[in-house]
Short mmCIF file of C-alpha atoms in Angstrom, two decimals:
data_model
loop_
_atom_site.label_atom_id
_atom_site.label_comp_id
_atom_site.label_asym_id
_atom_site.label_seq_id
_atom_site.Cartn_x
_atom_site.Cartn_y
_atom_site.Cartn_z
CA MET A 1 -0.02 -0.23 -0.09
CA ALA A 2 1.41 3.53 -0.90
CA GLN A 3 2.17 5.93 1.77
CA SER A 4 -0.45 8.33 0.71
CA ASP A 5 -2.96 5.60 0.74
CA ALA A 6 -2.27 4.69 4.19
CA ARG A 7 -2.40 8.37 5.27
CA ASP A 8 -5.68 9.00 3.55
CA ARG A 9 -6.93 5.72 5.27
CA LEU A 10 -6.17 7.28 8.54
CA VAL A 11 -7.92 10.66 7.79
CA ALA A 12 -10.95 9.01 6.51
CA GLY A 13 -11.20 6.54 9.54
CA ALA A 14 -10.58 9.54 11.93
CA ALA A 15 -13.51 11.52 10.17
CA ASP A 16 -15.64 8.34 10.64
CA MET A 17 -14.78 8.20 14.32
CA LEU A 18 -15.24 11.83 14.92
CA ARG A 19 -18.56 11.84 13.29
CA ARG A 20 -19.75 8.91 15.54
CA ARG A 21 -18.01 9.54 18.94
CA GLY A 22 -16.72 13.17 18.95
CA LEU A 23 -13.01 14.24 19.63
CA ASN A 24 -12.64 13.97 23.27
CA ALA A 25 -14.08 10.27 23.24
CA THR A 26 -11.65 9.00 20.65
CA SER A 27 -8.01 8.08 21.33
CA VAL A 28 -5.34 7.85 18.86
CA ARG A 29 -4.97 4.17 19.51
CA GLU A 30 -8.77 3.93 18.55
CA LEU A 31 -8.27 5.82 15.41
CA ALA A 32 -5.41 3.73 14.24
CA LYS A 33 -7.28 0.55 15.06
CA HIS A 34 -10.58 1.73 13.27
CA SER A 35 -8.54 2.91 10.31
CA GLY A 36 -6.64 -0.67 10.32
CA ALA A 37 -3.34 1.19 10.64
CA PRO A 38 -0.46 0.38 12.95
CA LEU A 39 -0.41 2.96 15.85
CA GLY A 40 3.24 3.85 14.89
CA SER A 41 2.16 4.86 11.42
CA THR A 42 -0.35 7.30 12.88
CA TYR A 43 2.57 9.31 14.60
CA HIS A 44 4.72 9.06 11.53
CA TYR A 45 2.04 10.66 9.39
CA PHE A 46 0.67 13.01 11.98
CA PRO A 47 3.62 13.95 14.43
CA GLY A 48 1.05 16.36 16.09
CA GLY A 49 -0.81 13.47 17.32
CA LYS A 50 -4.49 13.48 17.64
CA SER A 51 -4.99 17.09 17.17
CA GLN A 52 -3.37 17.10 13.80
CA LEU A 53 -5.23 13.94 12.77
CA ALA A 54 -8.39 15.50 13.90
CA ALA A 55 -7.91 18.72 11.94
CA GLU A 56 -7.09 16.91 8.69
CA ALA A 57 -10.35 14.76 9.26
CA VAL A 58 -12.32 17.92 9.54
CA ARG A 59 -10.50 19.36 6.41
CA LEU A 60 -11.60 16.00 4.47
CA ALA A 61 -15.16 16.39 5.60
CA ASP A 62 -15.01 20.11 4.56
CA ALA A 63 -13.55 19.29 1.01
CA LEU A 64 -16.32 16.72 0.47
CA THR A 65 -19.04 19.10 1.32
CA VAL A 66 -17.56 21.89 -0.81
CA ARG A 67 -17.22 19.56 -3.75
CA LYS A 68 -20.98 18.79 -3.41
CA LEU A 69 -21.94 22.34 -3.01
CA ILE A 70 -19.89 23.48 -6.00
CA ALA A 71 -21.44 20.79 -8.12
CA GLU A 72 -24.97 21.77 -7.34
CA LEU A 73 -24.93 25.59 -6.48
CA PRO A 74 -24.46 26.54 -10.28
CA SER A 75 -28.38 25.19 -10.57
CA GLY A 76 -29.33 27.71 -7.76
CA PRO A 77 -29.46 27.90 -4.03
CA VAL A 78 -32.42 25.77 -3.77
CA ASP A 79 -30.71 22.95 -5.49
CA GLY A 80 -27.57 23.50 -3.47
CA LEU A 81 -29.77 23.42 -0.29
CA ARG A 82 -31.40 20.15 -1.56
CA ALA A 83 -27.93 18.59 -2.11
CA PHE A 84 -26.57 19.72 1.24
CA VAL A 85 -29.76 18.01 2.91
CA ALA A 86 -29.57 15.07 0.68
CA MET A 87 -25.80 14.62 1.76
CA TRP A 88 -26.64 14.68 5.32
CA ARG A 89 -29.61 12.49 5.10
CA LYS A 90 -27.65 9.65 3.49
CA ILE A 91 -24.96 10.06 6.18
CA VAL A 92 -27.53 9.65 9.09
CA VAL A 93 -29.58 7.06 7.51
CA ASP A 94 -26.49 4.76 6.01
CA SER A 95 -25.00 4.93 9.68
CA ASP A 96 -28.17 3.92 11.18
CA PHE A 97 -28.52 7.39 13.00
CA GLU A 98 -25.00 6.79 14.50
CA ALA A 99 -22.97 9.32 12.62
CA GLY A 100 -23.10 13.18 12.44
CA CYS A 101 -20.83 15.75 11.36
CA PRO A 102 -17.08 15.76 12.44
CA VAL A 103 -16.90 19.34 11.91
CA LEU A 104 -19.76 20.07 14.47
CA ALA A 105 -18.19 17.33 16.72
CA VAL A 106 -14.74 19.08 17.07
CA SER A 107 -16.52 22.46 17.36
CA VAL A 108 -18.32 21.64 20.39
CA GLU A 109 -15.92 19.82 22.59
CA ASP A 110 -13.25 21.72 24.86
CA GLN A 111 -9.91 22.03 23.27
CA PRO A 112 -6.66 23.36 24.84
CA ALA A 113 -6.13 27.01 23.84
CA ASP A 114 -2.52 26.28 22.73
CA ASP A 115 -3.69 23.30 20.64
CA ASP A 116 -6.86 24.14 18.92
CA GLU A 117 -6.11 23.09 15.20
CA PRO A 118 -9.27 21.00 15.11
CA ARG A 119 -11.44 23.96 16.11
CA ARG A 120 -9.91 26.36 13.72
CA ALA A 121 -10.32 23.89 10.87
CA ALA A 122 -13.96 23.59 11.89
CA ALA A 123 -14.40 27.36 11.68
CA GLU A 124 -12.75 27.45 8.25
CA ALA A 125 -15.08 24.71 7.12
CA PHE A 126 -18.34 26.49 8.31
CA GLY A 127 -16.87 29.49 6.67
CA HIS A 128 -16.49 27.76 3.21
CA TRP A 129 -19.99 26.41 3.43
CA THR A 130 -21.72 29.60 4.28
CA GLY A 131 -19.59 31.54 1.77
CA LEU A 132 -20.56 29.12 -1.04
CA LEU A 133 -24.28 29.40 -0.13
CA ALA A 134 -24.11 33.18 0.39
CA GLY A 135 -22.45 33.65 -3.07
CA SER A 136 -25.12 31.61 -4.79
CA LEU A 137 -27.88 33.41 -2.85
CA ARG A 138 -26.31 36.60 -3.99
CA GLU A 139 -25.94 35.49 -7.67
CA HIS A 140 -29.71 34.83 -7.65
CA GLY A 141 -30.98 38.02 -6.38
CA ALA A 142 -30.47 38.11 -2.47
CA THR A 143 -29.03 41.08 -1.04
CA ALA A 144 -25.39 40.69 0.45
CA ASP A 145 -26.80 40.94 4.10
CA ALA A 146 -29.80 38.63 3.28
CA ALA A 147 -27.39 36.20 1.71
CA ASP A 148 -25.02 36.05 4.62
CA ARG A 149 -27.89 35.61 7.21
CA THR A 150 -29.53 33.04 5.21
CA ALA A 151 -26.40 31.06 4.42
CA THR A 152 -25.65 31.13 8.28
CA LEU A 153 -29.23 29.87 8.98
CA ILE A 154 -28.89 27.04 6.57
CA VAL A 155 -25.57 25.73 7.91
CA ALA A 156 -26.60 26.15 11.67
CA SER A 157 -30.01 24.80 11.02
CA ILE A 158 -28.96 21.49 9.02
CA GLU A 159 -25.94 20.97 11.53
CA GLY A 160 -28.33 21.00 14.55
CA THR A 161 -31.10 19.14 12.78
CA VAL A 162 -28.63 16.45 12.03
CA ALA A 163 -27.98 15.99 15.81
CA MET A 164 -31.78 15.84 16.32
CA CYS A 165 -32.17 13.19 13.57
CA ARG A 166 -29.36 10.96 15.44
CA ALA A 167 -31.17 11.53 18.72
CA GLN A 168 -34.63 10.76 17.48
CA ARG A 169 -33.40 8.11 15.05
CA SER A 170 -35.72 9.77 12.42
CA THR A 171 -35.30 11.91 9.24
CA LEU A 172 -38.41 13.88 10.20
CA PRO A 173 -36.51 16.74 11.69
CA LEU A 174 -34.39 16.99 8.58
CA ASP A 175 -37.66 16.89 6.31
CA HIS A 176 -39.06 19.75 8.50
CA THR A 177 -35.92 21.94 8.36
CA ALA A 178 -35.48 21.59 4.65
CA GLN A 179 -38.89 22.50 3.86
CA ALA A 180 -38.65 25.72 6.09
CA LEU A 181 -35.31 26.48 4.61
CA GLU A 182 -36.56 26.30 1.11
CA GLY A 183 -39.29 28.90 2.13
CA VAL A 184 -36.62 31.26 3.43
CA VAL A 185 -34.24 30.69 0.34
CA GLN A 186 -37.23 31.41 -2.06
CA ALA A 187 -38.07 34.54 -0.14
CA VAL A 188 -34.77 35.94 -0.14
CA ILE A 189 -34.02 35.44 -3.69
CA ALA A 190 -37.52 36.35 -4.89
CA PRO A 191 -37.68 39.54 -6.80
CA VAL A 192 -39.36 42.70 -4.90
CA VAL A 193 -42.66 43.60 -6.34
CA ASP A 194 -43.55 47.15 -6.08
#
């Protein structure tokens, strides 16, 4: 196996563990075992340990989400929203409601002030997602202020709703949130009629 394959497998495994258990409930040893990699290779590829590996896992989740949004947003913000919702629906359903978002997982857990690379990576991820959504909203008629507020609402609502889906073991909260958000998006991109 190529070195980059082993490293990529560790990052993907870490993202999966974070979305299921969170940052503080996951040890480097468990991450290595879950990824099928020797513990020593974890420290070889990630000399910064768990913090560096978690940050890379967050960046992977960010990249996958950005790719999905970039593919769908040219068709409009409603299509982008629907793709965002569909992505999260697939994650929670395919994991039998055991997996959420690794970005959110590292955002809500305590991290040392001098070793907060995962939190900073999460902040960047949320910034990427809201930026892409806001850009599409502006391109389709929303004011800059409405686009920024609505993009933040979309990301915050979906992230919170994913947690609700996991707790309730149902996609009904996602269905309700998606429907409400579509109405908000339509309202901010609709032309003003005098």
